[in-house]
JSON list of C-alpha atoms in Angstrom, two decimals:
[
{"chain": "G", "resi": 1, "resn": "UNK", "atom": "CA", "xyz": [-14.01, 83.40, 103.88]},
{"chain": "G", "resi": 2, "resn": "UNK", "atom": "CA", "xyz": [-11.79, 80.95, 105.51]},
{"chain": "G", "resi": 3, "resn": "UNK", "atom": "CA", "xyz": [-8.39, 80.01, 103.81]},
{"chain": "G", "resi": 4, "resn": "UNK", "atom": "CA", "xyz": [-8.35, 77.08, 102.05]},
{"chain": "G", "resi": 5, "resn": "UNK", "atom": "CA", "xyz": [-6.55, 73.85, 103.72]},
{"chain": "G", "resi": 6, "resn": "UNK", "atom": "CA", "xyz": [-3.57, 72.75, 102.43]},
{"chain": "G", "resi": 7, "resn": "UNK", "atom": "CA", "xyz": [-1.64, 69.24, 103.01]},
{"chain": "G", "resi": 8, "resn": "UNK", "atom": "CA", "xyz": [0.33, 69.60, 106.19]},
{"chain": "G", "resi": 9, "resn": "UNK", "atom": "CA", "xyz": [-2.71, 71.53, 108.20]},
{"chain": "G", "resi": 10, "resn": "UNK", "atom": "CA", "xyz": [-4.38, 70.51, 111.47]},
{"chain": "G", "resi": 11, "resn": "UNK", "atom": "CA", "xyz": [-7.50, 69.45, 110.20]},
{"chain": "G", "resi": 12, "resn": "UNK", "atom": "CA", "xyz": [-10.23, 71.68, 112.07]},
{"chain": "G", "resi": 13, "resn": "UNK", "atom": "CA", "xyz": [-11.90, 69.07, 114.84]},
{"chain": "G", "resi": 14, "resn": "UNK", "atom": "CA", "xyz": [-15.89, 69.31, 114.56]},
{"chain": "G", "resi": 15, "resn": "UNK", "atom": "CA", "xyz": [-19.01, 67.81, 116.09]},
{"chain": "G", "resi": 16, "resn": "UNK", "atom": "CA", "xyz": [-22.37, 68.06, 114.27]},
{"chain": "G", "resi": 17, "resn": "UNK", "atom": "CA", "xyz": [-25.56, 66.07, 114.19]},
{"chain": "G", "resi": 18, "resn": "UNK", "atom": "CA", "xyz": [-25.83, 63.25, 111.69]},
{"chain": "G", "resi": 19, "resn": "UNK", "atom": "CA", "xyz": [-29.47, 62.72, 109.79]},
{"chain": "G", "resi": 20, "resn": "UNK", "atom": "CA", "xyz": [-30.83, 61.34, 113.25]},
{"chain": "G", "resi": 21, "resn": "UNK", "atom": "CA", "xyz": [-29.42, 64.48, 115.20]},
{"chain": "G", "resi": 22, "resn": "UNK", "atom": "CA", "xyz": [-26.76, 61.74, 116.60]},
{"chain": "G", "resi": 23, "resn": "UNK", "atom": "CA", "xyz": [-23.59, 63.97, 117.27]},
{"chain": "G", "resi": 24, "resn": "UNK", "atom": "CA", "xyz": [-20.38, 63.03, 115.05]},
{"chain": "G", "resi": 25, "resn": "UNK", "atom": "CA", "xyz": [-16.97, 63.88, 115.53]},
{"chain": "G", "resi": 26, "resn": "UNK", "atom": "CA", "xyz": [-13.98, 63.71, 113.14]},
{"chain": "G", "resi": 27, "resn": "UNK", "atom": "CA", "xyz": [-11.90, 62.68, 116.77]},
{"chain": "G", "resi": 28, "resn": "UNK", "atom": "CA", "xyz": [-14.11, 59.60, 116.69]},
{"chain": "G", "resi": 29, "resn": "UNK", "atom": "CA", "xyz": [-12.11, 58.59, 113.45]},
{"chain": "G", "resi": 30, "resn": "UNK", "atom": "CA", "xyz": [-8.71, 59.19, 114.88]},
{"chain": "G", "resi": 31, "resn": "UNK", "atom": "CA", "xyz": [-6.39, 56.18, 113.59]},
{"chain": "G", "resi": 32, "resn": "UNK", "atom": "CA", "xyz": [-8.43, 56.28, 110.61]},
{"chain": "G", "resi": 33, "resn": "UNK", "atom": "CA", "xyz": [-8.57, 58.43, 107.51]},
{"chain": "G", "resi": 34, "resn": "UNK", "atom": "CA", "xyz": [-11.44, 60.17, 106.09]},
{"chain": "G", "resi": 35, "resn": "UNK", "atom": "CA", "xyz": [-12.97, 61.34, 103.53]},
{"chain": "G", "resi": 36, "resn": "UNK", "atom": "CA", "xyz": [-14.86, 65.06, 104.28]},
{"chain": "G", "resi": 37, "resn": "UNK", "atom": "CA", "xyz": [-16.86, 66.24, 101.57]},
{"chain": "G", "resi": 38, "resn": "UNK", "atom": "CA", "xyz": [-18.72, 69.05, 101.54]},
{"chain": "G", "resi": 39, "resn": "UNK", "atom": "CA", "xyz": [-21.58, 69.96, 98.88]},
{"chain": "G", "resi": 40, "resn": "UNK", "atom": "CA", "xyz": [-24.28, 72.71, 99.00]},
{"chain": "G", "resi": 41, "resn": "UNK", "atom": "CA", "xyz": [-27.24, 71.09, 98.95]},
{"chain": "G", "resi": 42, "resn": "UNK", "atom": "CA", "xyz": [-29.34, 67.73, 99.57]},
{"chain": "G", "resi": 43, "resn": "UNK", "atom": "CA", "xyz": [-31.72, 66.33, 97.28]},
{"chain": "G", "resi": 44, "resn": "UNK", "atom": "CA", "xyz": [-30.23, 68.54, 94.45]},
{"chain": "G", "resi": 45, "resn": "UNK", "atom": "CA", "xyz": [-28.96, 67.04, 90.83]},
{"chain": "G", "resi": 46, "resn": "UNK", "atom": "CA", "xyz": [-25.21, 67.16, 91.81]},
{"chain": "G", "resi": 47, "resn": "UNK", "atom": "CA", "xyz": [-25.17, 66.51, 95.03]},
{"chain": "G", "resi": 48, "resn": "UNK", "atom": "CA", "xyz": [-27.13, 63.64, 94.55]},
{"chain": "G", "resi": 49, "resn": "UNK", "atom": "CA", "xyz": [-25.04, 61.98, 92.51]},
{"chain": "G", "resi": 50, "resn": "UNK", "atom": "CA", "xyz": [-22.11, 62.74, 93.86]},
{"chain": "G", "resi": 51, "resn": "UNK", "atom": "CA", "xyz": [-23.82, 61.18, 97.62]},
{"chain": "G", "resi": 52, "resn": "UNK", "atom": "CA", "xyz": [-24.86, 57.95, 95.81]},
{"chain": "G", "resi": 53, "resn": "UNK", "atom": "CA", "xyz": [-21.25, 57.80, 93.70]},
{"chain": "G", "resi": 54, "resn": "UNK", "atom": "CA", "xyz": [-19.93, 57.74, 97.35]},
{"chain": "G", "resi": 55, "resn": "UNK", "atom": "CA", "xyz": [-22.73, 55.29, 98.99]},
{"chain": "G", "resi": 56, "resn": "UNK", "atom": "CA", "xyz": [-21.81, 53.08, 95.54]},
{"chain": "G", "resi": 57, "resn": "UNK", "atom": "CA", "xyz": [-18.20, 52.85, 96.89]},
{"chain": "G", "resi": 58, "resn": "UNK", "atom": "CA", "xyz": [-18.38, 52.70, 100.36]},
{"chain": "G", "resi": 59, "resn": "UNK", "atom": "CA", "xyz": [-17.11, 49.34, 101.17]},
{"chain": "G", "resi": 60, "resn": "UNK", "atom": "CA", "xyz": [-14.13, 50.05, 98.47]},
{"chain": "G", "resi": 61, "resn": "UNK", "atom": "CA", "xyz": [-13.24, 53.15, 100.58]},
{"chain": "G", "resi": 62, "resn": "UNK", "atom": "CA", "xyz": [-13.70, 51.43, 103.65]},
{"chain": "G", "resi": 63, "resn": "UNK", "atom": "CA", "xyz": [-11.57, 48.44, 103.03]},
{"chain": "G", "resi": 64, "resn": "UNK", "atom": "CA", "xyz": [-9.06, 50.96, 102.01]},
{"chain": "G", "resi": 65, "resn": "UNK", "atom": "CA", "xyz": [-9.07, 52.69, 105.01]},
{"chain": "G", "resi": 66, "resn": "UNK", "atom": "CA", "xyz": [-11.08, 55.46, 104.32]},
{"chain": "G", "resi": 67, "resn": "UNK", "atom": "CA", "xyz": [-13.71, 57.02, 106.59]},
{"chain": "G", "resi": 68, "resn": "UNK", "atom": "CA", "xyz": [-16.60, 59.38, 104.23]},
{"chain": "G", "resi": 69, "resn": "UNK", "atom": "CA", "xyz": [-18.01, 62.22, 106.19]},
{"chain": "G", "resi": 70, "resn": "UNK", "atom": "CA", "xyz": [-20.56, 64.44, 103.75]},
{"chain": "G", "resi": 71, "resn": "UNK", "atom": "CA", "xyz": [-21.45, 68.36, 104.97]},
{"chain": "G", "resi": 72, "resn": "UNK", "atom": "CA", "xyz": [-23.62, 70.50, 103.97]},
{"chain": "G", "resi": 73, "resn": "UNK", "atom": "CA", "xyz": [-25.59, 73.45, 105.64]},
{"chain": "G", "resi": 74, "resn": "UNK", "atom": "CA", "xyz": [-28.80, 71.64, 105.48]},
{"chain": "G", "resi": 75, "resn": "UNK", "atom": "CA", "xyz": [-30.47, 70.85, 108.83]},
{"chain": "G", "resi": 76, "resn": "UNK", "atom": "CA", "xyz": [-30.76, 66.98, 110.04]},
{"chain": "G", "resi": 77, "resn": "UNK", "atom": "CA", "xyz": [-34.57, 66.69, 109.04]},
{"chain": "G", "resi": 78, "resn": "UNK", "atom": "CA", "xyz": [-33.65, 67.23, 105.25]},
{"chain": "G", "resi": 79, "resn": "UNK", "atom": "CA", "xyz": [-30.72, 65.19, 105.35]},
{"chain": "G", "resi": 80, "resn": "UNK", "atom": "CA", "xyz": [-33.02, 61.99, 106.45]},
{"chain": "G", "resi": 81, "resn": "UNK", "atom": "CA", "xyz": [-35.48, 62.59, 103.83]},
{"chain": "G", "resi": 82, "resn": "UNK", "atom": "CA", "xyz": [-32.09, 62.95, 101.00]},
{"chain": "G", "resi": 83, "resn": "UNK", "atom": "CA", "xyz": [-30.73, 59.78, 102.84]},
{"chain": "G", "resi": 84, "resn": "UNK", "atom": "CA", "xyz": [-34.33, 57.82, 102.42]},
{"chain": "G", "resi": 85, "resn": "UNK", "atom": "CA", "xyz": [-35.07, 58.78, 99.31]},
{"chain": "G", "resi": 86, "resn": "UNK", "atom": "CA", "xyz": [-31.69, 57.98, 97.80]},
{"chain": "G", "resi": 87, "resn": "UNK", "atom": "CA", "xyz": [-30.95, 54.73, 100.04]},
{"chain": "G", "resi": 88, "resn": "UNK", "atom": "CA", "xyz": [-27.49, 56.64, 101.38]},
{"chain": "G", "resi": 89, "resn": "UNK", "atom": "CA", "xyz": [-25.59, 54.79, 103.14]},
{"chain": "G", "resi": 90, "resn": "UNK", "atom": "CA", "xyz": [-22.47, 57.65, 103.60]},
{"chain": "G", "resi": 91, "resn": "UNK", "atom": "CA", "xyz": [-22.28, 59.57, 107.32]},
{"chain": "G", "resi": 92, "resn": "UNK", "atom": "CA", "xyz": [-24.21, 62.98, 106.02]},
{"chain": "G", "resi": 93, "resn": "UNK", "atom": "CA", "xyz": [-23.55, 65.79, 108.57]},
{"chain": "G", "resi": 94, "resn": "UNK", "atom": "CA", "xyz": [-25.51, 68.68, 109.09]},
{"chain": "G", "resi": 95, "resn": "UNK", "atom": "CA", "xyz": [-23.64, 72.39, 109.53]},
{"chain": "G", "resi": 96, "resn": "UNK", "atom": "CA", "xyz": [-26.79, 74.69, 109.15]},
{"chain": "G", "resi": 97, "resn": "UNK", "atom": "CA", "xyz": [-24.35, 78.03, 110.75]},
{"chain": "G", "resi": 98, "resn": "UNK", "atom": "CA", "xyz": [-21.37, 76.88, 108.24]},
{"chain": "G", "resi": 99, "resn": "UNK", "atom": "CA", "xyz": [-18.69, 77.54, 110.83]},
{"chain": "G", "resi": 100, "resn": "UNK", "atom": "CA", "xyz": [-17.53, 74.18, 109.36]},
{"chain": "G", "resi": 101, "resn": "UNK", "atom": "CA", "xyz": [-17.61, 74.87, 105.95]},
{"chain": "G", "resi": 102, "resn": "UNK", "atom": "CA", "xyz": [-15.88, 77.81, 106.69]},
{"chain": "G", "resi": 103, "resn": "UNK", "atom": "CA", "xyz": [-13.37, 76.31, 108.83]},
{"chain": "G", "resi": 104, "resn": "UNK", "atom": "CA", "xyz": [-12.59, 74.15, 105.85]},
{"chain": "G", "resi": 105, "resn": "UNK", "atom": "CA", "xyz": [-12.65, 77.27, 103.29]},
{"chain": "G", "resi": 106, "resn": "UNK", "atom": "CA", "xyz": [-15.66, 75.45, 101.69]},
{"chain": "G", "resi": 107, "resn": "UNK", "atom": "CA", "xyz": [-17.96, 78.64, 102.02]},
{"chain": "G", "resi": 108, "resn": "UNK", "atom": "CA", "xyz": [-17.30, 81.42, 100.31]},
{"chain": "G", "resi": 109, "resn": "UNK", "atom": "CA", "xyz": [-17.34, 83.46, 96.85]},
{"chain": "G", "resi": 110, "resn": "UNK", "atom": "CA", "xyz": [-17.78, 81.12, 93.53]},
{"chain": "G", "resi": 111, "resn": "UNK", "atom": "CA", "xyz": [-18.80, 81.74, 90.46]},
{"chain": "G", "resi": 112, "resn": "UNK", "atom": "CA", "xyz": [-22.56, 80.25, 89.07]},
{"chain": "G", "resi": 113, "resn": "UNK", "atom": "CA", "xyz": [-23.51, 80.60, 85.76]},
{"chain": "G", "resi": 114, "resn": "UNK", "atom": "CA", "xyz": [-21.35, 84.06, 85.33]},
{"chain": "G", "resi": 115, "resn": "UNK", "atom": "CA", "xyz": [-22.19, 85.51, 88.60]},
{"chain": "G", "resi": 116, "resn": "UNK", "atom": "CA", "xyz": [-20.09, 85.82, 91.75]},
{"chain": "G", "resi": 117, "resn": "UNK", "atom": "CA", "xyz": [-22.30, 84.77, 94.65]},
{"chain": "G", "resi": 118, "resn": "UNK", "atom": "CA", "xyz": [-21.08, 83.56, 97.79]},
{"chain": "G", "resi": 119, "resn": "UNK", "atom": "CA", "xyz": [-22.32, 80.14, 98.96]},
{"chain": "G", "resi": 120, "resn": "UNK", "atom": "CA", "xyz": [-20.70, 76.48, 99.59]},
{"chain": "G", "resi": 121, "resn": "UNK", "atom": "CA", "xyz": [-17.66, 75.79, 97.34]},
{"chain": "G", "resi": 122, "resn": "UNK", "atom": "CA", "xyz": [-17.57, 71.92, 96.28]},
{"chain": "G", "resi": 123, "resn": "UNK", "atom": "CA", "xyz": [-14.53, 70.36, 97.97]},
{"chain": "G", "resi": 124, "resn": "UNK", "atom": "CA", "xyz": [-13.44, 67.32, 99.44]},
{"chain": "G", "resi": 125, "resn": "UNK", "atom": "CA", "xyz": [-10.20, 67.39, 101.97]},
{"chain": "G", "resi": 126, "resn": "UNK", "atom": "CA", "xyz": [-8.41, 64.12, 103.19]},
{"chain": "G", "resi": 127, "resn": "UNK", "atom": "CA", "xyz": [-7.58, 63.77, 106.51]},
{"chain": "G", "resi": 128, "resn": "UNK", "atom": "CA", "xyz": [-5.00, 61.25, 107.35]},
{"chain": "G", "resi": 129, "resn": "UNK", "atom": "CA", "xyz": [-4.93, 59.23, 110.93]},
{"chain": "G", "resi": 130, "resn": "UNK", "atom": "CA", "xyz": [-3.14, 61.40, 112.88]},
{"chain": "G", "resi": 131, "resn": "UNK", "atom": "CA", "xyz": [-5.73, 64.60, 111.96]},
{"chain": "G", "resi": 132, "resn": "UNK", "atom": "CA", "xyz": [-4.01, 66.38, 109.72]},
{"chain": "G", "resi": 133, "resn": "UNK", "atom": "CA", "xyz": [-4.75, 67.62, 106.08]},
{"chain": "G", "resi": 134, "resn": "UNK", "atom": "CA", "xyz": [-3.33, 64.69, 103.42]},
{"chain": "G", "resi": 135, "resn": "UNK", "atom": "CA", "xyz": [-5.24, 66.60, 100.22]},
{"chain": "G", "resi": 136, "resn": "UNK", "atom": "CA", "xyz": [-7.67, 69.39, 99.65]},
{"chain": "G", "resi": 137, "resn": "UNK", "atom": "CA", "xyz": [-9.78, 69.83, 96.36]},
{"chain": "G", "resi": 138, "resn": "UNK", "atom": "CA", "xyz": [-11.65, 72.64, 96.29]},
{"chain": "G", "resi": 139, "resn": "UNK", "atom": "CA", "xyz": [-14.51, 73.64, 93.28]},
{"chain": "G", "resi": 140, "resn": "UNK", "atom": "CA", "xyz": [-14.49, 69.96, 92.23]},
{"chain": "G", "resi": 141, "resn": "UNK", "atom": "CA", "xyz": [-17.47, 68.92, 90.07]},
{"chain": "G", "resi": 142, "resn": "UNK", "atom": "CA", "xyz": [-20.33, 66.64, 91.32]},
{"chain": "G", "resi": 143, "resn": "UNK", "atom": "CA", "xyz": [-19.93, 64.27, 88.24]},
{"chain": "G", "resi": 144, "resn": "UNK", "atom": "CA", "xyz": [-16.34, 62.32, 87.89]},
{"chain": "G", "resi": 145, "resn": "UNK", "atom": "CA", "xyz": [-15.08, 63.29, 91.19]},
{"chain": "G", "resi": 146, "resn": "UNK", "atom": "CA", "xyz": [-15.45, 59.90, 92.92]},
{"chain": "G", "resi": 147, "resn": "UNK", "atom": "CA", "xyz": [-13.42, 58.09, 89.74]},
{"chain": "G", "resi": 148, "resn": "UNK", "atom": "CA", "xyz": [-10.47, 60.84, 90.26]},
{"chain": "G", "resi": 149, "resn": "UNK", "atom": "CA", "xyz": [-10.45, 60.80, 93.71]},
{"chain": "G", "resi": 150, "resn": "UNK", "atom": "CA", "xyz": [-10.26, 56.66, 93.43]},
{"chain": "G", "resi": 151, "resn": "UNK", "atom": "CA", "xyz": [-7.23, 57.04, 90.88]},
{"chain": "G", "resi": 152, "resn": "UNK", "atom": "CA", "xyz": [-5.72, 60.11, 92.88]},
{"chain": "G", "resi": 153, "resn": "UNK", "atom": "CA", "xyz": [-5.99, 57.65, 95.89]},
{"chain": "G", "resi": 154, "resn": "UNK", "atom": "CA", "xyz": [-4.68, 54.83, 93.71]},
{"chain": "G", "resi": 155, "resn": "UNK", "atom": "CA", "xyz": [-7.79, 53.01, 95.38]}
]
C-alpha cells in the first residue's frame, strides 16, 4: 500500500478514461483546484449517494473554484451505465489496475464489518492550482461527507 498524501505533497499526475473512454488528466486542471474522490464501487448504496451528493453540488463547487474528479477501479462501460442511471453529472474516472488509487494511498487494508480485507479506502484529497496536496481524508463515510467537506471548505 501506498502512503497516504499529506498537505504539502506533489499530487501524483494521472490520465485515465472518463465513462466515454475520453482520456482525463489532473494537468488539464492546472490553475484550478480539484476535488479527487475515490470510492470502491459504482452503482453501489454509498457510492451512489455520495456521486449524486457531488452531482447535487456541482455548480456550488464550481463557482468556488473547485474541479470534482471521482475514481474508482471500475472499467468505463460500468461507469456510463452508474452515470445514466443516476443522471451524474461529476467527471467519473476509471482506474481498473489501481495504480491510481494506490498512488493516492486509497487502496489498501480496511476494515469491513470486523474483517481486515484489502480493497479501496474511501478518501477524497484536494489539490490546489499549482498541483500539490491542500487536504487528504482518508476512510471518510459515503453519507455526510459532501456537508463536511462544504463546511471544511467554508464553501
Amino acid at each position: 500500500m501506498a502512503d497516504r498524501l499529506t498537505p504539502g505533497d506533489t499530487a501524483p499526475d494521472f490520465t485515465l478514461p472518463d465513462a466515454d473512454g475520453t482520456p482525463v488528466s489532473l494537468a488539464e486542471h492546472k490553475g484550478r483546484k480539484v476535488i479527487v474522490y475515490f470510492y470502491p464501487a459504482a452503482l453501489t448504496p454509498g457510492c451512489t449517494k455520495q456521486a449524486c451528493d457531488f452531482t447535487d453540488n456541482l455548480e456550488l463547487l464550481a463557482g468556488a473554484g473547485y474541479d470534482v474528479i471521482g475514481v474508482s477501479p471500475d472499467k468505463p462501460e460500468k461507469l456510463a451505465k452508474f452515470r445514466e442511471k443516476e443522471s451524474l453529472k461529476v467527471t467519473l474516472v476509471a482506474d481498473p489496475d489501481k495504480a491510481v488509487l494506490e498512488a493516492y494511498g486509497a487502496f489498501g487494508e480496511k476494515k469491513l464489518y470486523g474483517k481486515t480485507v484489502t480493497g479501496v479506502i474511501r478518501s477524497t484529497v484536494i489539490v490546489d492550482e499549482e498541483g500539490k496536496v491542500e487536504h487528504a481524508w482518508y476512510n471518510v463515510k459515503a453519507t455526510g461527507h459532501l456537508a463536511k467537506l462544504l463546511k471544511d471548505l467554508k464553501i
